[in-house]
């Protein structure tokens, strides 16, 4: 009896797998009768086994045949028979004639049928003809092909990645998992498990080998496998090798004559895109995303419950108001409404990850420099759900001047790409580009992928104490427009400023104005205090800025001007009616005219605190003010100073301030007093220590650690827990920390400051600015010691600032070379040898006309030091930045 069937696959040169035309799931294996073919085996193919199978595969797979069963083996149930193709080709005759099958030696021994014996004789004749022609198996040696069943290591990828080779689909495990024979060369094949690149299909029904139980298929899993089998099983196709999975399985694109099978699976809703393959596919992933989108829109199979995003993805213009972290920022729209968003599909360095945590501040700073205060375009991509630590918020793609900010963060290695769930559509539209950028950053070892921690910038808090502020102000007050970053806005007129160039952090109080107090946790604040703070946050927070420092307040705050975008923020506050001008402070800082003009405009416009302004009140105040003397905010010296004094340098502070004693005025008296002081403290009856804890500012007797002698001192600061005080030796200027046990009361009338005033005078070199760098500053101090230590010098007291308690001096060494020249001073020597520079921000008295020749001489010395690359100039001009 003859049957009609379709050839599903060919197991070897003599065996067919047939399916019913009406029921493709019904399969039947038919071996060709009276013949045998070389065997294909995982342990190694017999010679010509593949070639024999290929002949039958090319001839029959996918075609209809008419077959009949000649006989069945009783024990195994294996069926043997013959078949004929629709074009009249008979099997096994055609394969025997081509030389790819051998006739069995025992064929026909027990046969009695004349027709069958005749058929066997015909097969033998065809075999003899093939042998005579040397066809197929009869061609002699050389039919062996080496078959490797794994990739074997990285060398395979080095040679074949990115190339397209021929292959045969040997088996379909599931819709995305195939056993493929790669026909790399005539003598070498690889038969390996292969994953379809870029997609994932549901799993098929399978048996668990550990317990023998059948695991049911996922929805559409068996259908996806059938979809691929009907199109690819045992077809010769093109295989584009793109990579390998972590488990060592080949990842490849399979191209049949109509195109990429992965695209067809996606379009028909049998698969979803696999993000883990995106970096392997590169630009080819876009076509797969489009195919998946088509299935989602049509709600096919896996996407039957798909709901399109309701988020309005229209781009809107906004301004970046604040940087929360490397992946989160606050934007402000044109209406002034602020919104917190996260950048789509990326995550900043995590605090709990050792390799990422050190980059948190650097990544945040990178984003701040890129976008803070700038106009950007924001497209909302979805919503990030709420978690234990965070509330739900929108995720968006942010671009600035056409450049994707999230992509730049990933490219620099400052952010990682989030691996989304397969059904998570709230992702960046350029997700595949982000994944590719991350792989490139890994290869180039950028940022968190570098394997080493970044150099963390440390900031010393100059406002931590008044002592630190005094050191800082001596340096900063001599510089103009010091670059910094507004780190935090405490109120409308009080800010935390970072000064990267100096490695310093300080509290800046705006000079010349008074802003209303901002509300706190338990303080409602003053009227318009919140508005002033809001304006400060809007215009200044996290912005690059410049500061001019004039002075410090009594708690260590730095008084000065803040410039954001080259505009004085004090003027902005006053102009908006959110601050008033403080007359004395404004005149002292030199910006009174500008501030009063701004205040006048705010009053006339009735802005802010001036909403109920009455002009008549100002007229009365002006009349009263006219009767009071006006403080002069600047000092101009008309005549060159001639206040020369013999001095010796006793100490140079860490900030470069020089302590001097005036010879002849108090040194003789000091020597006499110190002799009595030593004798007093040698006497055991005078060894009583302090009865109570010392207070800052108290005068005491302290035992100097280097020589064990007792000297007059003053308490600068106190550590009550450790019972240690920092003391300043008032007659010499040096300081150190001493335990309370080495302090004694200074109450004896003959030793008090009323008897003999402190002999150490605070001085600073006129017109000269010492370097801010700790290393160069230390060099400068050491050089000053070389020039002055143990020498009798002459100091010209150019200006004495009674308010600040400091004298500005030009120091001369009478015995130094060139001392006969009036310009040859210690001040000039430190500039000439590159240990200091001419002050960039001159005080009012220093700008007096009488000092112009001295300044000119110092500037000439500075030029010479620059050209000679001396000291601070060794790497170029430090003033250029």
Short mmCIF file of C-alpha atoms in Angstrom, two decimals, residues 312-524:
data_model
loop_
_atom_site.label_atom_id
_atom_site.label_comp_id
_atom_site.label_asym_id
_atom_site.label_seq_id
_atom_site.Cartn_x
_atom_site.Cartn_y
_atom_site.Cartn_z
CA UNK A 312 2.99 62.00 26.64
CA UNK A 313 6.43 61.59 25.09
CA UNK A 314 6.37 65.04 23.51
CA UNK A 315 9.62 66.88 24.16
CA UNK A 316 9.39 69.96 26.37
CA UNK A 317 11.89 72.72 27.01
CA UNK A 318 13.16 73.07 30.57
CA UNK A 319 16.04 74.38 32.66
CA UNK A 320 18.07 72.15 34.96
CA UNK A 321 17.56 73.51 38.47
CA UNK A 322 19.42 70.98 40.60
CA UNK A 323 21.53 67.84 40.38
CA UNK A 324 20.47 65.22 42.93
CA UNK A 325 22.85 62.50 41.75
CA UNK A 326 24.50 61.20 38.60
CA UNK A 327 21.16 59.86 37.29
CA UNK A 328 18.62 62.19 38.92
CA UNK A 329 17.96 65.90 38.46
CA UNK A 330 15.35 68.57 38.97
CA UNK A 331 14.11 70.50 35.93
CA UNK A 332 12.04 73.66 35.77
CA UNK A 333 9.62 74.34 32.93
CA UNK A 334 8.78 77.71 31.41
CA UNK A 335 5.93 78.18 33.89
CA UNK A 336 8.37 77.83 36.81
CA UNK A 337 7.10 74.43 37.97
CA UNK A 338 9.85 72.06 39.10
CA UNK A 339 9.87 68.30 38.54
CA UNK A 340 12.25 65.60 39.73
CA UNK A 341 13.16 63.10 37.02
CA UNK A 342 15.54 60.21 36.56
CA UNK A 343 17.48 59.62 33.38
CA UNK A 344 15.96 56.70 31.46
CA UNK A 345 17.58 53.26 31.62
CA UNK A 346 20.74 54.29 33.47
CA UNK A 347 21.88 54.20 37.09
CA UNK A 348 24.56 56.27 38.81
CA UNK A 349 27.31 54.73 40.94
CA UNK A 350 25.78 52.79 43.85
CA UNK A 351 26.92 53.43 47.41
CA UNK A 352 26.84 49.71 48.22
CA UNK A 353 29.11 48.69 45.34
CA UNK A 354 32.81 48.92 46.19
CA UNK A 355 33.84 49.51 42.56
CA UNK A 356 31.21 52.22 41.98
CA UNK A 357 30.89 54.13 45.26
CA UNK A 358 34.16 56.13 44.91
CA UNK A 359 32.84 57.63 41.66
CA UNK A 360 29.58 59.03 43.10
CA UNK A 361 30.84 62.59 43.56
CA UNK A 362 32.88 62.65 40.36
CA UNK A 363 29.89 61.41 38.33
CA UNK A 364 27.60 63.99 39.93
CA UNK A 365 30.13 66.74 39.21
CA UNK A 366 30.37 65.63 35.56
CA UNK A 367 26.60 65.97 35.19
CA UNK A 368 26.59 69.30 37.05
CA UNK A 369 29.15 70.82 34.72
CA UNK A 370 27.20 69.57 31.70
CA UNK A 371 23.70 70.79 32.44
CA UNK A 372 23.20 72.86 35.61
CA UNK A 373 21.35 76.04 34.77
CA UNK A 374 21.23 75.17 31.06
CA UNK A 375 18.30 74.75 28.72
CA UNK A 376 17.52 71.13 27.88
CA UNK A 377 14.83 69.14 26.10
CA UNK A 378 13.01 66.53 28.17
CA UNK A 379 11.02 63.58 26.78
CA UNK A 380 9.22 61.49 29.41
CA UNK A 381 9.68 57.78 28.67
CA UNK A 382 7.72 56.30 31.58
CA UNK A 383 7.59 55.98 35.33
CA UNK A 384 9.99 54.41 37.80
CA UNK A 385 7.84 52.60 40.41
CA UNK A 386 8.14 53.41 44.11
CA UNK A 387 10.53 51.31 46.23
CA UNK A 388 11.37 51.07 49.92
CA UNK A 389 13.66 54.08 49.79
CA UNK A 390 12.29 56.11 46.89
CA UNK A 391 8.95 57.43 45.76
CA UNK A 392 7.71 56.87 42.22
CA UNK A 393 9.08 59.34 39.68
CA UNK A 394 9.20 59.85 35.96
CA UNK A 395 12.08 58.66 33.79
CA UNK A 396 13.07 60.75 30.82
CA UNK A 397 15.52 61.25 28.01
CA UNK A 398 17.32 64.58 28.40
CA UNK A 399 19.21 66.24 25.55
CA UNK A 400 21.23 69.42 25.53
CA UNK A 401 22.18 70.98 22.19
CA UNK A 402 21.12 67.72 20.54
CA UNK A 403 23.42 65.57 22.69
CA UNK A 404 21.94 62.82 24.86
CA UNK A 405 23.05 63.40 28.46
CA UNK A 406 22.45 59.83 29.61
CA UNK A 407 24.52 58.49 26.73
CA UNK A 408 27.43 60.80 27.64
CA UNK A 409 27.38 59.58 31.25
CA UNK A 410 27.52 55.95 30.10
CA UNK A 411 30.25 56.70 27.55
CA UNK A 412 32.45 58.22 30.27
CA UNK A 413 31.91 55.26 32.59
CA UNK A 414 29.97 57.27 35.19
CA UNK A 415 26.68 55.34 34.89
CA UNK A 416 25.63 51.76 34.21
CA UNK A 417 22.75 50.62 32.02
CA UNK A 418 19.75 49.09 33.78
CA UNK A 419 18.71 45.59 32.67
CA UNK A 420 14.95 45.94 32.22
CA UNK A 421 12.37 43.20 32.67
CA UNK A 422 11.20 41.70 29.38
CA UNK A 423 7.81 43.44 29.73
CA UNK A 424 9.24 46.78 30.91
CA UNK A 425 8.57 49.35 28.20
CA UNK A 426 9.48 52.37 30.35
CA UNK A 427 12.95 52.60 28.93
CA UNK A 428 15.13 54.91 26.87
CA UNK A 429 14.37 54.95 23.14
CA UNK A 430 18.12 54.60 22.48
CA UNK A 431 18.47 51.66 24.89
CA UNK A 432 20.58 49.60 22.48
CA UNK A 433 22.91 52.56 21.93
CA UNK A 434 23.33 52.84 25.71
CA UNK A 435 24.25 49.16 25.99
CA UNK A 436 26.80 49.51 23.18
CA UNK A 437 28.29 52.60 24.85
CA UNK A 438 28.64 50.69 28.10
CA UNK A 439 30.57 47.90 26.39
CA UNK A 440 32.89 50.47 24.81
CA UNK A 441 33.45 52.13 28.20
CA UNK A 442 34.32 48.72 29.66
CA UNK A 443 36.82 48.03 26.89
CA UNK A 444 38.43 51.45 27.32
CA UNK A 445 38.41 51.08 31.15
CA UNK A 446 36.68 54.38 31.76
CA UNK A 447 35.25 55.55 35.07
CA UNK A 448 33.86 52.75 37.22
CA UNK A 449 35.23 50.21 34.74
CA UNK A 450 38.84 51.37 35.27
CA UNK A 451 39.40 49.03 38.19
CA UNK A 452 40.90 51.77 40.32
CA UNK A 453 39.46 54.40 42.63
CA UNK A 454 39.47 58.05 41.47
CA UNK A 455 41.43 60.77 43.20
CA UNK A 456 38.88 62.15 45.65
CA UNK A 457 39.03 65.89 46.14
CA UNK A 458 39.14 66.88 49.81
CA UNK A 459 37.92 70.28 50.96
CA UNK A 460 39.20 71.91 54.15
CA UNK A 461 36.44 73.86 55.90
CA UNK A 462 37.88 77.34 56.41
CA UNK A 463 34.74 78.45 58.27
CA UNK A 464 35.04 75.67 60.84
CA UNK A 465 36.65 78.09 63.27
CA UNK A 466 37.64 81.73 63.42
CA UNK A 467 41.32 80.73 63.48
CA UNK A 468 41.00 78.84 60.20
CA UNK A 469 39.01 81.71 58.70
CA UNK A 470 41.77 84.18 59.58
CA UNK A 471 44.32 82.00 57.78
CA UNK A 472 42.04 81.66 54.75
CA UNK A 473 41.11 85.31 54.46
CA UNK A 474 44.75 86.38 54.28
CA UNK A 475 45.09 84.37 51.07
CA UNK A 476 41.68 84.85 49.48
CA UNK A 477 41.37 88.57 50.17
CA UNK A 478 44.39 89.24 47.95
CA UNK A 479 42.86 87.44 44.95
CA UNK A 480 40.20 88.80 42.62
CA UNK A 481 37.32 86.79 41.21
CA UNK A 482 38.27 83.48 42.82
CA UNK A 483 36.49 80.68 40.89
CA UNK A 484 34.24 78.41 42.95
CA UNK A 485 31.01 76.42 43.08
CA UNK A 486 27.90 77.25 45.10
CA UNK A 487 27.46 74.02 47.05
CA UNK A 488 24.48 75.03 49.17
CA UNK A 489 22.22 78.02 49.77
CA UNK A 490 21.59 78.59 53.48
CA UNK A 491 19.58 81.75 52.98
CA UNK A 492 19.25 84.51 50.43
CA UNK A 493 22.61 85.98 51.42
CA UNK A 494 24.50 83.07 53.00
CA UNK A 495 26.11 80.29 50.98
CA UNK A 496 28.47 77.35 51.23
CA UNK A 497 31.13 77.80 48.53
CA UNK A 498 33.62 75.24 47.27
CA UNK A 499 36.93 76.64 46.02
CA UNK A 500 38.56 73.74 44.13
CA UNK A 501 41.74 75.67 43.32
CA UNK A 502 42.45 76.12 47.02
CA UNK A 503 40.94 72.78 48.13
CA UNK A 504 38.74 74.84 50.47
CA UNK A 505 35.13 75.12 51.57
CA UNK A 506 33.79 78.25 53.21
CA UNK A 507 30.64 80.05 54.27
CA UNK A 508 30.18 83.24 52.24
CA UNK A 509 28.07 86.12 53.56
CA UNK A 510 27.14 88.71 50.93
CA UNK A 511 28.76 92.07 51.65
CA UNK A 512 26.81 95.32 51.64
CA UNK A 513 23.32 93.89 52.07
CA UNK A 514 21.01 92.32 54.60
CA UNK A 515 18.55 89.66 53.44
CA UNK A 516 15.60 88.52 55.61
CA UNK A 517 16.18 85.37 57.65
CA UNK A 518 15.00 82.20 55.93
CA UNK A 519 12.63 79.87 57.81
CA UNK A 520 14.10 76.85 59.61
CA UNK A 521 12.73 73.76 61.30
CA UNK A 522 11.48 75.64 64.36
CA UNK A 523 11.78 79.17 63.03
CA UNK A 524 9.22 80.82 60.78
#
